Short mmCIF file of C-alpha atoms in Angstrom, two decimals:
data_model
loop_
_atom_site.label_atom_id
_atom_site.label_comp_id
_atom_site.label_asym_id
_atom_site.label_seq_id
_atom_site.Cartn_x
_atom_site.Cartn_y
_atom_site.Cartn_z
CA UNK A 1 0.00 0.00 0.00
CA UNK A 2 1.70 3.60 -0.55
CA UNK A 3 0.11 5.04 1.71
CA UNK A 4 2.02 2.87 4.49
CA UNK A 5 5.02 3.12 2.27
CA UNK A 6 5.05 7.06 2.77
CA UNK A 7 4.74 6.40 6.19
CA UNK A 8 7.64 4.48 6.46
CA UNK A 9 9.49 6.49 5.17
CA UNK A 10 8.59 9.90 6.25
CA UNK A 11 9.01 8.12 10.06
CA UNK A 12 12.42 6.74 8.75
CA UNK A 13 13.69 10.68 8.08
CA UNK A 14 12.31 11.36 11.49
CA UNK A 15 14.73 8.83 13.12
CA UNK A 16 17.60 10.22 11.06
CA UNK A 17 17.12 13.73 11.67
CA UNK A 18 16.93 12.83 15.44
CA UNK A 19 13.62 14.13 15.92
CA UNK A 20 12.98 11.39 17.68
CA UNK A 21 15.12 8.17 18.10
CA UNK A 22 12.62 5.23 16.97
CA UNK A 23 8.94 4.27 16.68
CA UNK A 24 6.65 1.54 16.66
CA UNK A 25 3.74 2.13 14.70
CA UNK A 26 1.13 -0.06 12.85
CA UNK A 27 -1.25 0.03 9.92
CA UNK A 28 -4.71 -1.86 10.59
CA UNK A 29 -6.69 -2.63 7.12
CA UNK A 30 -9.34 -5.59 6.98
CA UNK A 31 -6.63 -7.87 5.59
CA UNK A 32 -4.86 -8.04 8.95
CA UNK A 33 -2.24 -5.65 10.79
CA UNK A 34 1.04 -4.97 9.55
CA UNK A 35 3.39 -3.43 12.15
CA UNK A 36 6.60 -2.21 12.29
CA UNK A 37 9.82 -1.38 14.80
CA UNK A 38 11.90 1.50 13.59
CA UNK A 39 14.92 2.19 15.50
CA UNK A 40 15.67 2.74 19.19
CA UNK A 41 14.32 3.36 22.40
CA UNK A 42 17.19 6.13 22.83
CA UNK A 43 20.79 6.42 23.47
CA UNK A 44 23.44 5.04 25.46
CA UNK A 45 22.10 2.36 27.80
CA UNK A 46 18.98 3.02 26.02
CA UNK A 47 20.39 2.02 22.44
CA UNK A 48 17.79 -0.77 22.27
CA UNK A 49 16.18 -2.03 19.24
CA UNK A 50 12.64 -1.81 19.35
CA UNK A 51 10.60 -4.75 19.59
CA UNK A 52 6.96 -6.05 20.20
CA UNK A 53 7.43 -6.31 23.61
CA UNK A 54 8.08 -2.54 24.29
CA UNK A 55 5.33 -0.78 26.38
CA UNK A 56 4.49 2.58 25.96
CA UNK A 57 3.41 5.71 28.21
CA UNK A 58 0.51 6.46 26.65
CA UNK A 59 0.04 10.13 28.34
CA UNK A 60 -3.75 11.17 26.55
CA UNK A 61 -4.34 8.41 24.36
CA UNK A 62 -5.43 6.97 28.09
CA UNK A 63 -8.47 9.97 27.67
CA UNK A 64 -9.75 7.66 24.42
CA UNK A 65 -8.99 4.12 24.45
CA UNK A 66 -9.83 3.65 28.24
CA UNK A 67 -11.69 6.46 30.00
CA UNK A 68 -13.94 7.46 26.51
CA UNK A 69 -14.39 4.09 26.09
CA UNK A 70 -15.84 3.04 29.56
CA UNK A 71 -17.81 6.15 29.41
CA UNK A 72 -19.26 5.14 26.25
CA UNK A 73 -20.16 1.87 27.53
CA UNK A 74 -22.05 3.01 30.51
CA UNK A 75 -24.03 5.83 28.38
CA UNK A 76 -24.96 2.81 26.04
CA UNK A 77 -26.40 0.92 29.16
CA UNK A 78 -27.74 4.09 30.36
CA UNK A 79 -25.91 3.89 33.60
CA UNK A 80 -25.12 7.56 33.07
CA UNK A 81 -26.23 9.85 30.73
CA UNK A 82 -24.73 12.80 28.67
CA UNK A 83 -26.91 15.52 30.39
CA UNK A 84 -25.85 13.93 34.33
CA UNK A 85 -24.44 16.71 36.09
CA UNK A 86 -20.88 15.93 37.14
CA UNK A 87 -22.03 16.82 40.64
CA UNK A 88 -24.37 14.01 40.63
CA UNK A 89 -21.56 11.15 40.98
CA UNK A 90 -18.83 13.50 42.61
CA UNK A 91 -20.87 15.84 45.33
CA UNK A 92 -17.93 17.93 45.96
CA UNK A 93 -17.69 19.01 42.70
CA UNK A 94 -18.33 23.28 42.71
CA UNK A 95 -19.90 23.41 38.78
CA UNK A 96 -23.09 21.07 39.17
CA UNK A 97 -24.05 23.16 35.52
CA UNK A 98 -21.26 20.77 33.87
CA UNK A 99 -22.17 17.90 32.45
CA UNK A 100 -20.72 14.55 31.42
CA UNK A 101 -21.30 15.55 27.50
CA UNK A 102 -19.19 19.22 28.50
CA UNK A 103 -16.20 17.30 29.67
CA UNK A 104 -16.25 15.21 26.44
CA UNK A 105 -16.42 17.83 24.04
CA UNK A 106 -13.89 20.13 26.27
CA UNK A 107 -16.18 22.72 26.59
CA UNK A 108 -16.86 22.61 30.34
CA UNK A 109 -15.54 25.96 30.70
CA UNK A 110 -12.94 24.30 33.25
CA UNK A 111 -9.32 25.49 32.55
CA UNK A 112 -6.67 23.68 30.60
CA UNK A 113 -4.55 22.70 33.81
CA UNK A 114 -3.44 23.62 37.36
CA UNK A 115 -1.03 26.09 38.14
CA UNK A 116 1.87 25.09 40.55
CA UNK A 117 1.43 21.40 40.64
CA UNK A 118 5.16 21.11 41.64
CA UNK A 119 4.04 22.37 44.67
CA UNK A 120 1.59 19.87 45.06
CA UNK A 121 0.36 16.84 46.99
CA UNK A 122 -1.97 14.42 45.97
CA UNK A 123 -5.06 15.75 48.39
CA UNK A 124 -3.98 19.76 46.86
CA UNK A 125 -4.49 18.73 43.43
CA UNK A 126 -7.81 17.11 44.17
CA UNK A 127 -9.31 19.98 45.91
CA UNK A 128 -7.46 22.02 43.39
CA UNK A 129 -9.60 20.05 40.42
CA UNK A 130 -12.87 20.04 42.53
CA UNK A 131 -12.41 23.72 43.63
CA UNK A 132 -11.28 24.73 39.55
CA UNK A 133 -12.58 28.23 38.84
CA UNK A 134 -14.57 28.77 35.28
CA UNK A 135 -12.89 30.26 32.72
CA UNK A 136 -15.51 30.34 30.36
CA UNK A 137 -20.09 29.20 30.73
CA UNK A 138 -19.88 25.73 29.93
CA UNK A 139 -20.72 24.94 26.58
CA UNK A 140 -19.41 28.10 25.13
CA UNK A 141 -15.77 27.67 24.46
CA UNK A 142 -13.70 24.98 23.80
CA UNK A 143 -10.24 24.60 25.66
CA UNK A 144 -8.76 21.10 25.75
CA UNK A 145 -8.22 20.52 29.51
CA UNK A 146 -6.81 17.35 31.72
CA UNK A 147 -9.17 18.12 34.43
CA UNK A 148 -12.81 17.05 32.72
CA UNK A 149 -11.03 13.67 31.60
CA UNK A 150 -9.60 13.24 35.32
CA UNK A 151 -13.38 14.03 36.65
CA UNK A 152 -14.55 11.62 33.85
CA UNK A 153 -11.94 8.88 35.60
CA UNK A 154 -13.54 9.45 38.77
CA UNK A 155 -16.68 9.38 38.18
CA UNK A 156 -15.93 5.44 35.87
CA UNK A 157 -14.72 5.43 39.77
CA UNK A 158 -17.73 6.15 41.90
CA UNK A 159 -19.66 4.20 39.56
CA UNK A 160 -17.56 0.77 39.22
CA UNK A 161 -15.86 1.30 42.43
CA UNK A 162 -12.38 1.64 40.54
CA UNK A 163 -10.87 3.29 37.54
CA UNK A 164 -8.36 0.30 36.86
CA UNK A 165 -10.37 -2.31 37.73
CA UNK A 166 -13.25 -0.96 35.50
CA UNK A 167 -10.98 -0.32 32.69
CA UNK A 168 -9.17 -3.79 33.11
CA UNK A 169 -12.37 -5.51 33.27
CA UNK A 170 -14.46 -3.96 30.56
CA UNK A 171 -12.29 -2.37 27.66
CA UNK A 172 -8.99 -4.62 28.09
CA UNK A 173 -9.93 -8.10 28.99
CA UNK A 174 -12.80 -8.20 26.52
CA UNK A 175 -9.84 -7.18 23.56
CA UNK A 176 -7.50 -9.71 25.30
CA UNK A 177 -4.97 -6.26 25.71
CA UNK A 178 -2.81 -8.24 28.14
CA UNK A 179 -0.21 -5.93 27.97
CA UNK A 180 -2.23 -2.61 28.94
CA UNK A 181 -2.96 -1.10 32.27
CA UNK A 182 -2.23 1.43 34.85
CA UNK A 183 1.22 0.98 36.46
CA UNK A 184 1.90 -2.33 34.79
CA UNK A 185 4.28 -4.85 36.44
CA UNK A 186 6.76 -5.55 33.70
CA UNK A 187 10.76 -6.35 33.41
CA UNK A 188 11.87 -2.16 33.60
CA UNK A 189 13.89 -3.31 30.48
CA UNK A 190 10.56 -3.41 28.32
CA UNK A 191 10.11 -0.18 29.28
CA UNK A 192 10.46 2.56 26.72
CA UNK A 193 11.75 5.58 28.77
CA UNK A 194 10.20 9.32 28.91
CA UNK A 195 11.66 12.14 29.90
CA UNK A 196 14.70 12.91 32.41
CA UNK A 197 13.57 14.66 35.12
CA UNK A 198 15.65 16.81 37.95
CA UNK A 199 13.42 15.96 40.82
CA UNK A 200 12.42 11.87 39.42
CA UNK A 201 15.46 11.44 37.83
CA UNK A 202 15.22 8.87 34.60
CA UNK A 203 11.50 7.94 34.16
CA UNK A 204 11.04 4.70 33.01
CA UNK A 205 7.64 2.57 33.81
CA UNK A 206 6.35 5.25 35.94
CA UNK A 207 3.93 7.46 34.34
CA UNK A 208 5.02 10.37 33.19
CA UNK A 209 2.54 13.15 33.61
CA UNK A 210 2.51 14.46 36.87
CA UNK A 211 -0.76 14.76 37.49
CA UNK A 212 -1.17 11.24 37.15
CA UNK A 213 1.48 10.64 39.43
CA UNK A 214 0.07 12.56 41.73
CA UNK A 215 -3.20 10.60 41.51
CA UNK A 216 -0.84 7.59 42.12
CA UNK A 217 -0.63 6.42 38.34
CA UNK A 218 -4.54 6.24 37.56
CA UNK A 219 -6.67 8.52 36.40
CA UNK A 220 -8.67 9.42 33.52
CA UNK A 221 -6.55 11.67 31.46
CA UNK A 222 -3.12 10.01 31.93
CA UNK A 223 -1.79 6.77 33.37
CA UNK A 224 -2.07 4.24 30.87
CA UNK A 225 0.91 1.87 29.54
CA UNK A 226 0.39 -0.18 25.99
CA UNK A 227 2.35 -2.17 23.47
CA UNK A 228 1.70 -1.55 19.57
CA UNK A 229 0.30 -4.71 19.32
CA UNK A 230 -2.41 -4.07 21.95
CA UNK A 231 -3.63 -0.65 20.32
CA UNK A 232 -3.46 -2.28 16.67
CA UNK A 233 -6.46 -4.53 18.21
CA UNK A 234 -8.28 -1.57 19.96
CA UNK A 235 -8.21 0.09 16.59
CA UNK A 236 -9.13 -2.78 14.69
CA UNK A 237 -12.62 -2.99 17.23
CA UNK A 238 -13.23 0.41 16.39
CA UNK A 239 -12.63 -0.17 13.07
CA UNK A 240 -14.82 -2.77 13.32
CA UNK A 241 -17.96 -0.20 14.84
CA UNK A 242 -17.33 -1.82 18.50
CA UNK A 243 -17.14 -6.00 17.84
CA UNK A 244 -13.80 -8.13 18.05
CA UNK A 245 -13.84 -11.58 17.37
CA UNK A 246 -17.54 -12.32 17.69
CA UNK A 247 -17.48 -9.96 21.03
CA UNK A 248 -19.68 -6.68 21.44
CA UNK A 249 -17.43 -4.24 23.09
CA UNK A 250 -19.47 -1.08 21.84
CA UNK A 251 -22.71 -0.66 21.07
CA UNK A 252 -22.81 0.31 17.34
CA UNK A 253 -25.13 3.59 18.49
CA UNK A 254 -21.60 4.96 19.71
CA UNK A 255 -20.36 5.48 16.04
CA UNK A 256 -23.75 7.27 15.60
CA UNK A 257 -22.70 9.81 18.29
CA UNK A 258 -19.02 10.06 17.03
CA UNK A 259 -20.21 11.19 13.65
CA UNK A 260 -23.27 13.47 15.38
CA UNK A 261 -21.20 15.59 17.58
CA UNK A 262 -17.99 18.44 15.58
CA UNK A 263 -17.51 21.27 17.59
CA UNK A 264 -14.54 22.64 17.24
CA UNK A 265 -13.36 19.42 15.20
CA UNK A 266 -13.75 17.18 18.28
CA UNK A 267 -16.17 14.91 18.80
CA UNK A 268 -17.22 12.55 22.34
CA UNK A 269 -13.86 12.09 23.56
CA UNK A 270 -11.96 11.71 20.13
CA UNK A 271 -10.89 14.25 17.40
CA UNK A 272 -12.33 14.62 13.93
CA UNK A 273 -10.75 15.03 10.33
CA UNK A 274 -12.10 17.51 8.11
CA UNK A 275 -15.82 16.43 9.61
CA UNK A 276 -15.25 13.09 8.09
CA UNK A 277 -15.94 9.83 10.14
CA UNK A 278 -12.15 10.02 10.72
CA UNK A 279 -11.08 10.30 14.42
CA UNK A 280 -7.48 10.49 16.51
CA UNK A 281 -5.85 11.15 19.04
CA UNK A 282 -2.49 12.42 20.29
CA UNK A 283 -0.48 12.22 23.47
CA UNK A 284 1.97 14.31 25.26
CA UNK A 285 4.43 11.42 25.40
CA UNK A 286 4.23 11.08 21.20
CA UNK A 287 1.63 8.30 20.76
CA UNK A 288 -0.91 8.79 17.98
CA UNK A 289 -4.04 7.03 16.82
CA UNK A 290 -6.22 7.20 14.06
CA UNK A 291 -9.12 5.63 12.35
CA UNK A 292 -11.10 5.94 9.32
CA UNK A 293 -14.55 4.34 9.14
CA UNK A 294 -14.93 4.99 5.71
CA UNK A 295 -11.96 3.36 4.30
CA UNK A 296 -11.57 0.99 7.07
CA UNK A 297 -8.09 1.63 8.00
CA UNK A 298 -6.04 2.38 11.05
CA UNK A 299 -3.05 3.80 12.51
CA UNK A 300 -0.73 3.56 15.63
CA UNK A 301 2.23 5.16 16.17
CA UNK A 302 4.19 4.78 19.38
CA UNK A 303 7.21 7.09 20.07
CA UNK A 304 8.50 8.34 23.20
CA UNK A 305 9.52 12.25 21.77
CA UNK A 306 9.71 13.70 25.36
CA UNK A 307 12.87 11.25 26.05
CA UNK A 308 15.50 12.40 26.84
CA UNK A 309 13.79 15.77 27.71
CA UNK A 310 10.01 17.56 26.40
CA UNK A 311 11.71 20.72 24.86
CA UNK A 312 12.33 18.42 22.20
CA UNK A 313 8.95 19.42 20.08
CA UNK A 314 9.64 18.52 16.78
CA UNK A 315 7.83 15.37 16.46
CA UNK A 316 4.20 17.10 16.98
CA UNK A 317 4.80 18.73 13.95
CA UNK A 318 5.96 15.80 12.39
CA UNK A 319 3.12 13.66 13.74
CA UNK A 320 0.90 15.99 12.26
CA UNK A 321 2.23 15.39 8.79
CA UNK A 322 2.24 11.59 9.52
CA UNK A 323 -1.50 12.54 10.03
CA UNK A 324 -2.25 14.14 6.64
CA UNK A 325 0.10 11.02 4.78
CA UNK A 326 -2.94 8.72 6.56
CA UNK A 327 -5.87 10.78 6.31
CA UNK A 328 -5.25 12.73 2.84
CA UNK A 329 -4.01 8.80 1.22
CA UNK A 330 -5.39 8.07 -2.23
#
C-alpha cells in the first residue's frame, strides 16, 4: 500500500534527523495488521532495538482508548447519561451546571490545567480540580483541559468502584490487551523511557505526567501503559464499529454519536478530520491514533519524543504530517 510506504518512510527521516530516536507504529486494514519497529528506544544504555514487547506511556491516548471508552459503555447501558451533572456522581464538585457531555467535548468551561502542581500533593491537586474556577459558561468555548477527563476517571470510579479495575475488566480483557494497564508490572527493560527529570530522575515505567502521578498512576486523562500490538487490536474494534472476534465491546449507536457531535473538530472524547468519520488522538508522550470508518483503515504510532527531555517538540509537527500522509491517502 503507498500510503504505508510514505509512512515508512517519512518516520524513517524522522529517526535520522533525530527528531525522535525510533517508533513503533502499525497500519490496521481488513486484511490483517502490519506493524513495524523502527529504531531505538534512545541512546546510550537506552540504544535498544525496538521490539513487540516494548510498552508505551501512553500520556492522553489513556483519555480515548480507556476512559472514553468506559464512558461510552455506561451511556450505552444508560448507567449515566450525557446531560448527568458531574455533581451528581462526585458531590464535591463546585460546577453542578457541567455535564458529562461538557467534559467530552472540552467545553466545560474548566481550565486547561493547574497552576503550581510542583508544589503539590496528591489531596492539593484534588481539591485544586474540585475547587477549579470557570474560565468560560460551559458549553461556550472549547479549551482542551486534563481536568474534565480526570473528573470523567472518577466518576468510571464512583460508579464501578475503581478506575483500573473498570478499565481492566471492561475495555482490556474483553480485547484480550494483556499488555495494557495502569502501572503495569513488567521487566523495567521493556520499558520505553520518557523524559529525564531533575526531581524523578530517569522515568522509566512510571507514568510520566505528573498529574497522574500525583493521583498515584490512575486517572482518567493520563496513566495508561500499551504495546503496539495491543492498540493495533483496539483500533481494529473500532474499526470494526465496536465487535472483536464475535465480542460486542461497543454498542454500534456509539459510532452514531461520534459522527453526530464536531464542535470545534472534536467529537465525544476523540478528534475529527475535516468532519469526516475520521477520528485520533495524540499524546503528550508522542503516541498517535487514528481511524477511518470509511476506508476501514487504522493507525498507531508509538514514540517516546519527550525522552531524553520535552523541549524536544519537533515530532508534533511531524506527527501531524504523519497525520495528513494517513488521512489525505489516495
Amino acid at each position: 500500500m503507498r500510503m504505508l510506504k510514505k509512512i515508512e518512510e517519512y518516520i524513517d527521516k524522522c529517526i535520522e534527523a533525530g527528531d525522535i530516536y525510533g517508533a513503533s507504529f502499525s497500519l490496521i486494514t481488513p486484511q490483517g495488521i502490519n506493524q513495524y519497529y523502527h529504531g531505538t528506544q534512545g541512546r546510550d544504555e537506552f540504544a535498544i532495538g525496538l521490539d513487540p514487547a516494548m510498552i508505551y506511556d501512553l500520556a492522553s491516548v489513556t483519555k480515548v482508548v480507556g476512559t472514553t471508552t468506559r464512558i461510552f459503555q455506561l451511556l450505552s447501558d444508560h448507567t449515566i447519561h450525557l446531560t448527568d451533572s458531574v455533581a451528581r456522581f462526585l458531590p464535591g464538585f463546585t460546577h453542578p451546571e457541567i455535564t458529562i457531555q461538557n467534559l467530552l467535548l472540552h467545553n466545560s468551561g474548566l481550565p486547561a490545567d493547574i497552576d503550581h502542581l510542583d508544589k503539590m500533593q496528591r489531596e492539593d491537586l484534588i481539591k485544586a480540580v474540585y475547587d477549579a474556577p470557570l474560565i468560560a459558561t460551559p458549553g461556550t468555548t472549547y479549551v482542551y483541559s486534563d481536568l474534565g477527563f480526570i473528573l470523567l476517571g472518577w466518576i468510571i470510579r464512583a460508579v464501578d468502584g475503581s478506575l483500573a479495575r473498570s478499565i481492566q475488566d471492561h475495555v482490556l480483557y474483553p480485547l484480550a490487551m494483556t499488555n495494557t494497564g495502569y502501572n503495569l508490572n513488567r521487566p523495567k527493560v521493556r520499558f520505553v523511557p520518557t523524559e529525564f527529570d531533575s526531581l524523578r530522575g530517569q522515568i522509566q515505567g512510571q507514568v510520566h505526567d505528573y498529574k497522574a502521578f500525583l493521583l498515584n498512576g490512575e486517572s482518567g486523562h493520563a496513566g495508561l501503559f500499551s504495546t503496539l500490538t495491543d492498540l493495533s487490536v483496539f483500533v481494529e474494534m473500532m474499526l470494526n464499529f465496536g465487535e472483536y472476534q464475535g465480542k460486542r465491546v461497543l454498542d454500534e449507536n456509539v459510532f452514531d454519536w461520534l459522527g453526530e457531535y464536531d464542535e470545534h473538530g472534536r467529537t465525544l472524547g476523540w478528534e475529527r478530520h475535516n468532519g469526516q468519520h475520521q477520528y485520533f488522538h495524540t499524546g503528550f508522550t508522542g503516541p498517535a491514533i487514528a481511524f477511518d470508518l470509511d476506508r476501514q483503515v487504522g493507525l498507531v504510532v508509538l514514540t517516546n519524543r519527550v525522552y531524553p527531555t520535552s523541549d524536544n517538540q519537533v515530532w508534533n509537527q511531524d506527527r501531524q504530517h504523519v497525520f495528513d500522509l494517513f488521512f489525505e491517502a489516495d
